[in-house]
């Protein structure tokens, strides 16, 4: 009998990204300008990760919160379109769904974000029945999930007791404080997936080498994303490194989340560490081929051709 219906359950934030491109420099004083393109995408680190995992064939459930509005419907329906179980996504009666408006020109961009429900998922609202049916709990955007953050230590402890592994991608800390992760959180995390800046910020040091030394003993797997320099994995006192794949980069939004999906696929499949890192690096690289976070995430077959 199958008791674990889901490979991965994500507890996270949900918002769309509206990407405008062309001459997007705004002009105040009632000026109306025309831009080349406007497209609505699945945004938010947690949702982009969930789609990447589903795209690789993992069974995914999402626990989150949206407003009662079109953006909330868009997110719920988009995830469902990937076969993701959305029963754990609840409505906030008062707060509208958050959104990011991304003004994109060439390789630079400006982002305006309305947080809305993004920080509003609370521990008490987590559907534990769904959680108990999964093999792994993933949390992204630690620093912007304000209502959930204080309760993550106990959520992680509970999930561990139910037999789940825990993966964490903190993403960036907008306050620059990089609080609480080392002492409170990392001892409860199995797979820690920061990028280089986040890794050094959390360790409180200015070199990556020092940060790796400090954090590698605290988690089973420390996989660090190094953008167009590839990625590094520390596991069991060994260090693995991988160079980026050759790809025509359109936009790197969500590369980190797609990397996480590949890494977790390999972990759940019981792969050896070097192979987990390679698949993650491929998934991150391939995701950059299109604008937005999810459009170019690979299927498992596609990713395996690069392995
Ligand atoms: N230009 C690139 N070419 C090839 N692979 C890339 C490139 N940029 C990123 N990648 C792959 O994607 C992974 C994740 O990218 P990155 O380091 O930008 O993550 P991140 O900063 O967490 O991104 P985000 O949080 O915006 O999704 C890298 O470790 C690498 O494997
Ligand atoms: Mg990231």
CSV table of C-alpha atoms and ligand atoms in Angstrom, one decimal:
chain,number,residue,atom,x,y,z
A,1,UNK,CA,0.0,0.0,0.0
A,2,UNK,CA,1.2,3.4,-0.9
A,3,UNK,CA,1.1,5.8,2.1
A,4,UNK,CA,3.3,8.5,0.7
A,5,UNK,CA,1.2,10.1,-2.0
A,6,UNK,CA,3.6,13.0,-2.6
A,7,UNK,CA,7.3,13.1,-3.2
A,8,UNK,CA,7.5,16.8,-2.2
A,9,UNK,CA,5.2,19.2,-0.3
A,10,UNK,CA,6.1,22.9,-0.6
A,11,UNK,CA,5.0,25.4,2.1
A,12,UNK,CA,5.4,28.7,0.5
A,13,UNK,CA,4.5,32.0,-1.0
A,14,UNK,CA,2.5,32.5,-4.2
A,15,UNK,CA,2.4,35.4,-6.7
A,16,UNK,CA,2.5,36.0,-10.4
A,17,UNK,CA,5.2,38.0,-12.2
A,18,UNK,CA,4.1,40.6,-14.8
A,19,UNK,CA,7.0,41.1,-17.1
A,20,UNK,CA,7.1,44.2,-19.3
A,21,UNK,CA,9.9,44.5,-21.8
A,22,UNK,CA,11.1,47.1,-24.3
A,23,UNK,CA,11.5,50.7,-23.4
A,24,UNK,CA,10.2,50.3,-19.8
A,25,UNK,CA,11.7,53.4,-18.3
A,26,UNK,CA,8.6,55.0,-16.6
A,27,UNK,CA,7.9,58.7,-17.1
A,28,UNK,CA,5.8,60.5,-14.5
A,29,UNK,CA,3.6,63.6,-15.3
A,30,UNK,CA,0.8,61.6,-16.8
A,31,UNK,CA,2.9,60.3,-19.7
A,32,UNK,CA,1.7,57.1,-21.3
A,33,UNK,CA,4.4,55.0,-23.0
A,34,UNK,CA,4.0,51.9,-25.1
A,35,UNK,CA,6.2,48.8,-24.4
A,36,UNK,CA,7.0,45.9,-26.6
A,37,UNK,CA,5.7,43.0,-24.6
A,38,UNK,CA,3.6,42.2,-21.4
A,39,UNK,CA,3.4,38.6,-20.2
A,40,UNK,CA,2.0,37.1,-17.0
A,41,UNK,CA,4.1,34.3,-15.5
A,42,UNK,CA,4.1,32.0,-12.5
A,43,UNK,CA,6.2,33.9,-10.0
A,44,UNK,CA,7.5,33.3,-6.5
A,45,UNK,CA,10.4,31.1,-5.6
A,46,UNK,CA,8.3,28.4,-4.0
A,47,UNK,CA,5.9,28.1,-6.9
A,48,UNK,CA,8.7,28.1,-9.5
A,49,UNK,CA,10.4,25.3,-7.5
A,50,UNK,CA,7.1,23.3,-7.3
A,51,UNK,CA,6.7,23.5,-11.1
A,52,UNK,CA,10.3,22.5,-11.7
A,53,UNK,CA,9.8,19.5,-9.5
A,54,UNK,CA,6.5,18.5,-11.2
A,55,UNK,CA,8.1,18.9,-14.6
A,56,UNK,CA,10.8,16.4,-13.6
A,57,UNK,CA,8.0,13.9,-12.7
A,58,UNK,CA,7.8,14.3,-9.0
A,59,UNK,CA,4.4,14.2,-7.3
A,60,UNK,CA,4.1,17.6,-5.7
A,61,UNK,CA,1.6,19.2,-3.3
A,62,UNK,CA,1.5,23.0,-2.4
A,63,UNK,CA,0.5,24.6,0.9
A,64,UNK,CA,0.1,28.3,0.6
A,65,UNK,CA,-2.2,31.3,0.6
A,66,UNK,CA,-3.7,33.6,-2.0
A,67,UNK,CA,-6.3,36.4,-2.0
A,68,UNK,CA,-9.8,36.0,-3.5
A,69,UNK,CA,-8.9,37.5,-6.8
A,70,UNK,CA,-7.7,36.9,-10.4
A,71,UNK,CA,-4.0,36.7,-9.4
A,72,UNK,CA,-4.8,34.0,-6.8
A,73,UNK,CA,-6.9,32.1,-9.3
A,74,UNK,CA,-4.1,32.4,-11.9
A,75,UNK,CA,-1.6,30.9,-9.4
A,76,UNK,CA,-3.9,28.1,-8.3
A,77,UNK,CA,-4.8,27.1,-11.8
A,78,UNK,CA,-1.3,27.4,-13.1
A,79,UNK,CA,0.0,25.0,-10.4
A,80,UNK,CA,-2.9,22.6,-11.0
A,81,UNK,CA,-2.0,22.6,-14.7
A,82,UNK,CA,1.3,21.1,-13.7
A,83,UNK,CA,-0.5,18.3,-11.9
A,84,UNK,CA,0.4,19.9,-8.5
A,85,UNK,CA,-2.1,19.2,-5.7
A,86,UNK,CA,-3.5,22.6,-4.6
A,87,UNK,CA,-5.9,21.5,-1.8
A,88,UNK,CA,-3.5,23.0,0.7
A,89,UNK,CA,-3.8,26.5,-0.9
A,90,UNK,CA,-6.2,28.6,1.2
A,91,UNK,CA,-7.8,32.0,0.6
A,92,UNK,CA,-7.2,35.1,2.6
A,93,UNK,CA,-10.5,36.9,3.1
A,94,UNK,CA,-9.0,40.4,3.5
A,95,UNK,CA,-5.6,40.5,1.7
A,96,UNK,CA,-5.1,40.5,-2.0
A,97,UNK,CA,-2.6,38.2,-3.7
A,98,UNK,CA,0.8,39.7,-4.1
A,99,UNK,CA,2.4,40.5,-7.5
A,100,UNK,CA,5.8,41.5,-8.9
A,101,UNK,CA,5.9,43.8,-11.9
A,102,UNK,CA,9.2,43.3,-13.6
A,103,UNK,CA,10.5,46.1,-15.9
A,104,UNK,CA,13.0,44.3,-18.1
A,105,UNK,CA,15.4,45.8,-20.6
A,106,UNK,CA,18.2,43.7,-22.0
A,107,UNK,CA,20.2,42.2,-19.1
A,108,UNK,CA,19.0,44.7,-16.4
A,109,UNK,CA,15.7,44.9,-14.7
A,110,UNK,CA,13.7,46.8,-12.0
A,111,UNK,CA,11.1,45.0,-9.9
A,112,UNK,CA,8.1,46.5,-8.1
A,113,UNK,CA,6.5,44.0,-5.6
A,114,UNK,CA,3.2,44.4,-3.8
A,115,UNK,CA,3.5,41.7,-1.0
A,116,UNK,CA,-0.2,41.1,-0.4
A,117,UNK,CA,-0.6,37.5,0.8
A,118,UNK,CA,3.1,36.6,0.2
A,119,UNK,CA,4.1,36.8,3.9
A,120,UNK,CA,0.7,35.7,5.3
A,121,UNK,CA,0.8,31.9,5.4
A,122,UNK,CA,0.8,30.9,9.1
A,123,UNK,CA,1.7,27.7,10.8
A,124,UNK,CA,-1.8,27.1,12.0
A,125,UNK,CA,-3.1,27.1,8.4
A,126,UNK,CA,-0.8,24.3,7.3
A,127,UNK,CA,-2.7,21.2,6.2
A,128,UNK,CA,-0.9,18.6,8.2
A,129,UNK,CA,-2.8,15.7,6.5
A,130,UNK,CA,-1.1,16.6,3.2
A,131,UNK,CA,2.2,17.1,5.0
A,132,UNK,CA,2.1,13.7,6.5
A,133,UNK,CA,1.7,12.1,3.0
A,134,UNK,CA,5.0,13.5,1.6
A,135,UNK,CA,8.6,12.3,1.6
A,136,UNK,CA,10.2,15.8,1.7
A,137,UNK,CA,9.1,19.3,2.9
A,138,UNK,CA,10.6,22.2,0.9
A,139,UNK,CA,10.6,25.8,2.1
A,140,UNK,CA,11.8,28.6,-0.1
A,141,UNK,CA,11.9,32.4,0.6
A,142,UNK,CA,12.6,32.0,4.4
A,143,UNK,CA,13.2,35.7,4.9
A,144,UNK,CA,10.0,36.9,3.3
A,145,UNK,CA,7.6,34.4,4.8
A,146,UNK,CA,7.0,36.6,7.9
A,147,UNK,CA,4.1,34.7,9.4
A,148,UNK,CA,5.5,31.3,9.0
A,149,UNK,CA,9.2,32.0,9.9
A,150,UNK,CA,8.9,32.0,13.7
A,151,UNK,CA,7.2,28.6,13.6
A,152,UNK,CA,9.5,26.9,11.1
A,153,UNK,CA,11.6,25.2,13.8
A,154,UNK,CA,8.6,23.4,15.2
A,155,UNK,CA,7.2,22.7,11.7
A,156,UNK,CA,10.5,21.1,10.8
A,157,UNK,CA,10.6,19.0,13.9
A,158,UNK,CA,7.1,17.7,13.3
A,159,UNK,CA,7.9,16.9,9.7
A,160,UNK,CA,11.0,15.0,10.7
A,161,UNK,CA,9.0,13.0,13.2
A,162,UNK,CA,6.6,12.1,10.4
A,163,UNK,CA,9.6,10.8,8.4
A,164,UNK,CA,10.0,13.7,6.0
A,165,UNK,CA,13.3,15.1,4.9
A,166,UNK,CA,13.6,18.9,5.0
A,167,UNK,CA,15.1,21.2,2.2
A,168,UNK,CA,15.5,24.9,2.6
A,169,UNK,CA,16.4,27.6,0.1
A,170,UNK,CA,16.3,30.8,2.1
A,171,UNK,CA,16.7,33.1,-0.9
A,172,UNK,CA,17.8,36.7,-0.1
A,173,UNK,CA,17.2,38.5,3.1
A,174,UNK,CA,15.8,42.0,2.1
A,175,UNK,CA,16.7,43.3,5.6
A,176,UNK,CA,20.4,42.3,5.2
A,177,UNK,CA,20.4,40.8,8.8
A,178,UNK,CA,20.6,37.1,7.8
A,179,UNK,CA,19.2,36.2,11.2
A,180,UNK,CA,18.4,32.9,13.0
A,181,UNK,CA,19.2,30.4,10.2
A,182,UNK,CA,22.4,29.0,11.7
A,183,UNK,CA,21.3,28.4,15.3
A,184,UNK,CA,17.6,27.7,15.0
A,185,UNK,CA,17.0,26.4,11.5
A,186,UNK,CA,20.0,24.6,10.0
A,187,UNK,CA,20.2,21.9,12.7
A,188,UNK,CA,16.8,20.8,11.4
A,189,UNK,CA,17.5,20.9,7.7
A,190,UNK,CA,18.8,18.0,5.6
A,191,UNK,CA,19.4,19.8,2.3
A,192,UNK,CA,20.4,23.5,2.4
A,193,UNK,CA,20.4,25.3,-1.0
A,194,UNK,CA,21.6,28.9,-0.9
A,195,UNK,CA,23.4,30.9,-3.5
A,196,UNK,CA,26.9,32.3,-2.8
A,197,UNK,CA,25.8,35.6,-1.5
A,198,UNK,CA,23.2,34.0,0.8
A,199,UNK,CA,25.7,31.5,2.0
A,200,UNK,CA,28.2,34.1,3.0
A,201,UNK,CA,25.5,36.3,4.5
A,202,UNK,CA,24.2,33.5,6.7
A,203,UNK,CA,27.7,32.4,7.8
A,204,UNK,CA,28.5,36.1,8.5
A,205,UNK,CA,31.8,36.0,6.6
A,206,UNK,CA,33.1,37.6,3.4
A,207,UNK,CA,34.6,34.6,1.6
A,208,UNK,CA,32.8,31.6,0.2
A,209,UNK,CA,35.6,29.3,1.4
A,210,UNK,CA,35.0,30.4,5.0
A,211,UNK,CA,31.2,30.1,4.6
A,212,UNK,CA,31.5,26.6,3.2
A,213,UNK,CA,33.8,25.6,6.1
A,214,UNK,CA,31.4,27.0,8.6
A,215,UNK,CA,28.1,25.6,7.2
A,216,UNK,CA,29.1,22.2,5.7
A,217,UNK,CA,29.1,20.5,9.1
A,218,UNK,CA,25.7,21.7,10.0
A,219,UNK,CA,23.6,20.0,7.3
A,220,UNK,CA,23.8,16.7,5.4
A,221,UNK,CA,23.9,18.4,2.0
A,222,UNK,CA,25.1,21.9,1.4
A,223,UNK,CA,24.6,22.8,-2.3
A,224,UNK,CA,25.7,26.3,-3.2
A,225,UNK,CA,24.5,28.0,-6.4
A,226,UNK,CA,27.2,30.1,-8.1
A,227,UNK,CA,25.2,31.5,-11.1
A,228,UNK,CA,27.2,31.4,-14.3
A,229,UNK,CA,30.1,29.7,-12.4
A,230,UNK,CA,28.1,26.6,-11.8
A,231,UNK,CA,27.6,25.1,-8.3
A,232,UNK,CA,29.4,23.4,-5.3
A,233,UNK,CA,28.2,20.6,-3.1
A,234,UNK,CA,29.6,19.7,0.3
A,235,UNK,CA,28.5,16.3,1.7
A,236,UNK,CA,30.1,14.0,4.2
A,237,UNK,CA,33.4,16.0,4.3
A,238,UNK,CA,33.7,15.9,0.5
A,239,UNK,CA,33.5,18.7,-1.9
A,240,UNK,CA,32.0,18.4,-5.4
A,241,UNK,CA,32.1,21.1,-8.1
A,242,UNK,CA,30.3,21.5,-11.4
A,243,UNK,CA,30.8,23.9,-14.3
A,244,UNK,CA,27.7,25.5,-15.8
A,245,UNK,CA,26.2,24.0,-19.0
A,246,UNK,CA,26.5,25.9,-22.3
A,247,UNK,CA,23.2,27.6,-22.9
A,248,UNK,CA,21.8,30.7,-24.6
A,249,UNK,CA,20.6,32.7,-21.6
A,250,UNK,CA,17.4,34.7,-22.0
A,251,UNK,CA,16.6,35.3,-18.4
A,252,UNK,CA,17.9,33.8,-15.1
A,253,UNK,CA,14.7,34.3,-13.1
A,254,UNK,CA,14.0,31.0,-11.2
A,255,UNK,CA,17.4,29.3,-12.1
A,256,UNK,CA,18.0,28.8,-8.4
A,257,UNK,CA,14.6,27.2,-7.9
A,258,UNK,CA,14.9,25.0,-10.9
A,259,UNK,CA,18.4,23.9,-9.6
A,260,UNK,CA,16.7,23.0,-6.3
A,261,UNK,CA,14.1,20.9,-8.1
A,262,UNK,CA,16.9,18.9,-9.9
A,263,UNK,CA,18.9,18.4,-6.7
A,264,UNK,CA,15.8,17.1,-4.8
A,265,UNK,CA,14.9,14.8,-7.6
A,266,UNK,CA,18.3,13.2,-7.3
A,267,UNK,CA,18.1,13.0,-3.6
A,268,UNK,CA,14.7,11.3,-3.6
A,269,UNK,CA,15.9,8.9,-6.3
A,270,UNK,CA,18.8,7.9,-4.0
A,271,UNK,CA,21.5,9.1,-6.4
A,272,UNK,CA,25.1,9.6,-5.4
A,273,UNK,CA,26.0,13.2,-4.5
A,274,UNK,CA,28.0,14.1,-7.7
A,275,UNK,CA,25.1,13.0,-9.9
A,276,UNK,CA,22.6,15.0,-7.8
A,277,UNK,CA,24.7,18.1,-8.3
A,278,UNK,CA,25.0,17.5,-12.0
A,279,UNK,CA,21.3,17.2,-12.5
A,280,UNK,CA,20.6,20.3,-10.4
A,281,UNK,CA,23.2,22.3,-12.5
A,282,UNK,CA,21.5,21.1,-15.7
A,283,UNK,CA,18.0,22.1,-14.5
A,284,UNK,CA,19.2,25.5,-13.4
A,285,UNK,CA,21.0,26.1,-16.7
A,286,UNK,CA,18.2,24.9,-18.9
A,287,UNK,CA,15.6,27.1,-17.1
A,288,UNK,CA,17.4,30.2,-18.3
A,289,UNK,CA,16.4,29.6,-22.0
A,290,UNK,CA,13.1,31.6,-21.7
A,291,UNK,CA,11.7,34.6,-19.9
A,292,UNK,CA,10.0,33.9,-16.6
A,293,UNK,CA,10.8,31.2,-14.1
A,294,UNK,CA,9.0,28.1,-15.4
A,295,UNK,CA,8.8,28.3,-19.3
A,296,UNK,CA,12.0,26.5,-20.0
A,297,UNK,CA,12.3,24.1,-17.0
A,298,UNK,CA,13.2,20.7,-18.4
A,299,UNK,CA,11.4,17.4,-18.3
A,300,UNK,CA,13.5,14.5,-16.8
A,301,UNK,CA,14.1,13.1,-20.3
A,302,UNK,CA,15.4,16.4,-21.6
A,303,UNK,CA,17.6,17.0,-18.5
A,304,UNK,CA,19.1,13.5,-18.7
A,305,UNK,CA,20.4,14.1,-22.2
A,306,UNK,CA,22.9,16.6,-20.7
A,307,UNK,CA,23.9,14.3,-17.8
B,1,LIG,N1,24.3,31.8,-17.2
B,1,LIG,C1,24.2,30.5,-16.8
B,1,LIG,N2,24.6,29.5,-17.5
B,1,LIG,C2,24.4,28.2,-17.2
B,1,LIG,N3,23.9,27.8,-16.0
B,1,LIG,C3,23.5,28.8,-15.2
B,1,LIG,C4,23.6,30.2,-15.5
B,1,LIG,N4,23.1,30.9,-14.5
B,1,LIG,C5,22.6,30.0,-13.5
B,1,LIG,N5,22.9,28.8,-13.9
B,1,LIG,C6,22.6,27.5,-13.2
B,1,LIG,O1,21.5,27.8,-12.3
B,1,LIG,C7,22.0,27.6,-11.0
B,1,LIG,C8,21.2,28.6,-10.1
B,1,LIG,O2,21.5,29.9,-10.5
B,1,LIG,P1,21.8,31.1,-9.5
B,1,LIG,O3,23.1,31.0,-9.0
B,1,LIG,O4,21.5,32.4,-10.3
B,1,LIG,O5,20.7,30.9,-8.4
B,1,LIG,P2,19.9,31.9,-7.5
B,1,LIG,O6,20.8,33.1,-7.2
B,1,LIG,O7,19.4,31.2,-6.3
B,1,LIG,O8,18.7,32.3,-8.5
B,1,LIG,P3,17.2,32.8,-8.2
B,1,LIG,O9,17.0,32.8,-6.7
B,1,LIG,O10,17.0,34.1,-8.9
B,1,LIG,O11,16.4,31.7,-8.8
B,1,LIG,C9,23.5,27.8,-11.0
B,1,LIG,O12,24.1,27.2,-9.9
B,1,LIG,C10,23.8,27.1,-12.3
B,1,LIG,O13,23.8,25.7,-12.1
B,2,LIG,MG1,17.7,31.7,-5.1
